[in-house]
Tab-separated table of C-alpha atoms in Angstrom:
chain	number	residue	atom	x	y	z
A	236	MET	CA	75.661	39.364	19.308
A	237	THR	CA	78.348	37.823	16.494
A	238	THR	CA	75.116	35.771	14.643
A	239	ALA	CA	73.276	38.105	15.073
A	240	ALA	CA	75.284	40.960	13.457
A	241	LEU	CA	76.473	38.511	10.208
A	242	ILE	CA	72.606	37.103	9.903
A	243	ALA	CA	71.926	41.596	9.828
A	244	VAL	CA	74.357	42.510	7.759
A	245	LEU	CA	72.834	39.893	5.384
A	246	VAL	CA	69.202	41.321	5.409
A	247	LEU	CA	70.915	44.822	4.996
A	248	ILE	CA	72.824	43.507	1.988
A	249	VAL	CA	69.066	42.135	1.107
A	250	ALA	CA	67.686	45.404	1.714
A	251	ASN	CA	70.105	47.362	-0.353
A	252	GLY	CA	69.162	44.793	-3.184
A	253	PHE	CA	65.972	45.961	-2.380
A	254	PHE	CA	66.500	49.596	-3.472
A	255	VAL	CA	68.963	49.304	-6.151
A	256	ALA	CA	66.464	47.499	-8.331
A	257	ALA	CA	63.705	49.705	-7.373
A	258	GLU	CA	65.891	52.443	-8.580
A	259	PHE	CA	67.570	51.003	-11.586
A	260	ALA	CA	64.067	49.434	-12.481
A	261	LEU	CA	62.015	52.743	-12.467
A	262	VAL	CA	63.905	54.760	-14.696
A	263	ALA	CA	64.804	51.468	-17.372
A	264	VAL	CA	61.102	50.724	-17.908
A	265	ASP	CA	59.037	51.201	-20.890
A	266	ARG	CA	56.831	54.064	-19.693
A	267	THR	CA	54.612	53.240	-23.272
A	268	LYS	CA	54.056	49.577	-21.955
A	269	VAL	CA	53.049	50.621	-18.223
A	270	GLU	CA	50.862	52.505	-20.330
A	271	ARG	CA	49.758	50.115	-21.692
A	272	ASP	CA	49.228	47.882	-18.932
A	273	ALA	CA	47.225	50.422	-16.561
A	274	ALA	CA	45.270	50.539	-19.734
A	275	GLU	CA	44.690	46.916	-20.202
A	276	GLY	CA	43.713	46.622	-16.453
A	277	ARG	CA	46.848	45.787	-14.199
A	278	ARG	CA	47.210	46.425	-10.724
A	279	ARG	CA	51.018	46.788	-10.348
A	280	ALA	CA	50.767	48.538	-14.064
A	281	ARG	CA	48.448	51.468	-12.035
A	282	SER	CA	51.141	51.119	-9.038
A	283	THR	CA	54.033	51.291	-10.504
A	284	MET	CA	52.576	54.305	-12.622
A	285	ALA	CA	51.695	56.367	-9.486
A	286	LEU	CA	55.389	55.912	-8.352
A	287	LEU	CA	56.438	56.901	-12.350
A	288	ARG	CA	54.246	60.100	-11.941
A	289	ARG	CA	56.766	61.348	-8.489
A	290	LEU	CA	60.186	59.195	-10.497
A	291	SER	CA	61.971	61.939	-8.895
A	292	PHE	CA	60.264	61.209	-5.313
A	293	HIS	CA	60.647	57.863	-5.085
A	294	LEU	CA	64.324	58.342	-6.367
A	295	SER	CA	65.878	60.021	-3.814
A	296	GLY	CA	63.531	57.052	-1.542
A	297	ALA	CA	65.989	54.672	-3.407
A	298	GLN	CA	69.134	56.220	-2.335
A	299	LEU	CA	67.775	57.544	1.265
A	300	GLY	CA	67.779	53.526	1.267
A	301	ILE	CA	70.794	52.783	-0.772
A	302	THR	CA	72.214	55.413	1.920
A	303	VAL	CA	70.655	53.548	5.327
A	304	THR	CA	71.665	50.355	4.902
A	305	SER	CA	75.748	50.686	3.322
A	306	LEU	CA	76.161	52.677	7.032
A	307	LEU	CA	74.178	50.074	8.949
A	308	ILE	CA	76.444	47.372	7.248
A	309	GLY	CA	79.381	49.069	7.368
A	310	LEU	CA	78.256	49.699	11.255
A	311	LEU	CA	77.692	46.405	11.521
A	312	THR	CA	80.784	45.013	10.137
A	313	GLU	CA	83.188	45.325	12.780
A	314	PRO	CA	80.972	42.744	15.489
A	315	SER	CA	80.266	40.373	13.342
A	316	ILE	CA	83.160	39.407	10.194
A	317	ALA	CA	85.447	41.425	11.668
A	318	THR	CA	84.966	39.546	14.744
A	319	LEU	CA	84.620	35.693	12.975
A	320	LEU	CA	87.609	36.650	10.790
A	321	ARG	CA	90.112	37.423	14.383
A	322	PRO	CA	90.579	33.828	15.511
A	323	VAL	CA	91.738	33.144	11.894
A	324	LEU	CA	94.060	35.574	11.518
A	325	GLU	CA	95.209	35.690	15.322
A	326	PRO	CA	97.805	33.027	14.155
A	327	LEU	CA	99.095	34.527	10.288
A	328	VAL	CA	99.353	38.511	12.021
A	329	GLY	CA	99.660	38.496	16.280
A	330	GLY	CA	97.676	39.707	18.502
A	331	SER	CA	98.887	43.299	18.168
A	332	ALA	CA	97.315	43.790	14.389
A	333	VAL	CA	94.227	41.392	14.585
A	334	ARG	CA	92.154	43.868	15.433
A	335	VAL	CA	93.300	45.974	12.420
A	336	VAL	CA	93.617	43.399	9.729
A	337	SER	CA	90.182	41.691	10.562
A	338	LEU	CA	88.695	44.525	10.662
A	339	ALA	CA	90.409	45.397	7.114
A	340	VAL	CA	89.720	41.705	5.915
A	341	ALA	CA	86.066	42.363	6.899
A	342	ILE	CA	84.904	45.836	5.398
A	343	ALA	CA	87.221	44.626	2.665
A	344	VAL	CA	84.375	41.093	1.912
A	345	ALA	CA	81.072	42.998	2.945
A	346	THR	CA	81.851	45.404	0.433
A	347	ILE	CA	82.022	43.049	-2.232
A	348	VAL	CA	79.589	41.014	-1.515
A	349	GLN	CA	77.320	44.119	-1.039
A	350	MET	CA	79.154	45.175	-4.234
A	351	VAL	CA	77.902	42.027	-6.258
A	352	VAL	CA	74.674	40.565	-3.999
A	353	GLY	CA	73.421	44.319	-3.471
A	354	GLU	CA	73.950	45.775	-6.293
A	355	LEU	CA	75.082	44.857	-9.685
A	356	ILE	CA	73.110	41.505	-9.212
A	357	PRO	CA	69.997	43.905	-8.658
A	358	LYS	CA	71.205	46.033	-11.001
A	359	GLY	CA	71.206	43.722	-13.805
A	360	LEU	CA	68.579	41.875	-13.129
A	361	ALA	CA	65.944	45.272	-13.111
A	362	VAL	CA	68.186	46.598	-16.627
A	363	ALA	CA	67.171	43.722	-18.068
A	364	ARG	CA	63.226	42.845	-17.395
A	365	PRO	CA	62.755	46.656	-16.126
A	366	GLU	CA	58.699	46.072	-16.214
A	367	SER	CA	59.073	42.924	-14.080
A	368	ALA	CA	61.008	44.562	-11.957
A	369	ALA	CA	58.826	47.007	-11.081
A	370	TYR	CA	55.862	46.209	-11.480
A	371	LEU	CA	57.193	43.567	-8.255
A	372	LEU	CA	58.548	45.988	-5.974
A	373	ALA	CA	56.222	48.855	-6.774
A	374	PRO	CA	53.822	47.802	-3.949
A	375	VAL	CA	56.540	47.860	-1.083
A	376	VAL	CA	58.379	50.591	-2.872
A	377	ARG	CA	54.287	52.707	-2.375
A	378	VAL	CA	54.602	51.694	0.944
A	379	TYR	CA	58.340	52.341	1.642
A	380	GLY	CA	57.595	55.773	0.333
A	381	THR	CA	54.462	56.219	2.415
A	382	VAL	CA	56.507	55.736	6.120
A	383	PHE	CA	59.889	57.199	5.094
A	384	GLY	CA	57.606	60.155	2.861
A	385	PRO	CA	58.488	62.896	5.529
A	386	VAL	CA	62.335	62.056	5.800
A	387	ILE	CA	62.288	61.675	1.875
A	388	GLY	CA	60.323	64.071	1.804
A	389	PHE	CA	63.215	66.313	3.657
A	390	LEU	CA	65.984	66.015	1.779
A	391	GLN	CA	64.546	65.895	-1.720
A	392	GLY	CA	63.466	69.173	-0.235
A	393	ALA	CA	66.495	70.515	0.756
A	394	ALA	CA	68.040	68.512	-2.316
A	395	ASN	CA	66.113	70.837	-5.136
A	396	ARG	CA	67.249	74.073	-3.282
A	397	ALA	CA	70.597	73.408	-3.269
A	398	VAL	CA	69.813	72.235	-7.537
A	399	ARG	CA	67.907	75.944	-7.908
A	400	LEU	CA	70.791	77.802	-6.160
A	401	LEU	CA	73.155	76.003	-8.834
A	402	GLY	CA	70.855	77.439	-11.560
A	403	VAL	CA	68.711	74.692	-12.571
A	404	GLU	CA	65.032	73.986	-11.756
A	405	PRO	CA	64.123	70.613	-10.546
A	406	THR	CA	61.672	68.395	-12.208
A	407	GLU	CA	59.682	65.469	-10.435
A	408	GLU	CA	59.285	63.417	-13.643
A	409	LEU	CA	61.747	62.729	-16.152
A	410	SER	CA	60.361	63.481	-19.750
A	411	GLN	CA	62.402	61.431	-21.751
A	412	VAL	CA	63.589	58.636	-19.797
A	413	ARG	CA	63.682	55.884	-22.605
A	414	THR	CA	63.115	56.654	-26.731
């Protein structure tokens, strides 16, 4: 279980990075360049344009992916990382405290790795090269949006109702993301 759980944590961190990169790429992309590339027949640009037409939906999907992967990483931290740390930490902290200390260290390690590998690096890459990132990720984001569309739509609908209760009309597409 430990090896499988550890591999699952690593896969989830990479998946989290995918969602973070997709979110930042879609927000940072130069729409004019994407429109121009789509008009020139670039298939990935057309796919990216389709995502941008439903930007709020796809950002909600990215947020869903980030949240679910983060929760699963937290859930798998104890049976994977903490279990590996117990034999190393037990001589240092004693048998009565080893479970709590190993879990605290495991959560800290998983959080740091997730933040750096699963969030900050993908964000940095997507912001530095938003068109490349968007074109690369768009086909997978479209499939993900189709498969999880009902869940994303339900959650986005709930959020839109809450936003309306606050006196703001939600919009699907940002009219000016960058200038």
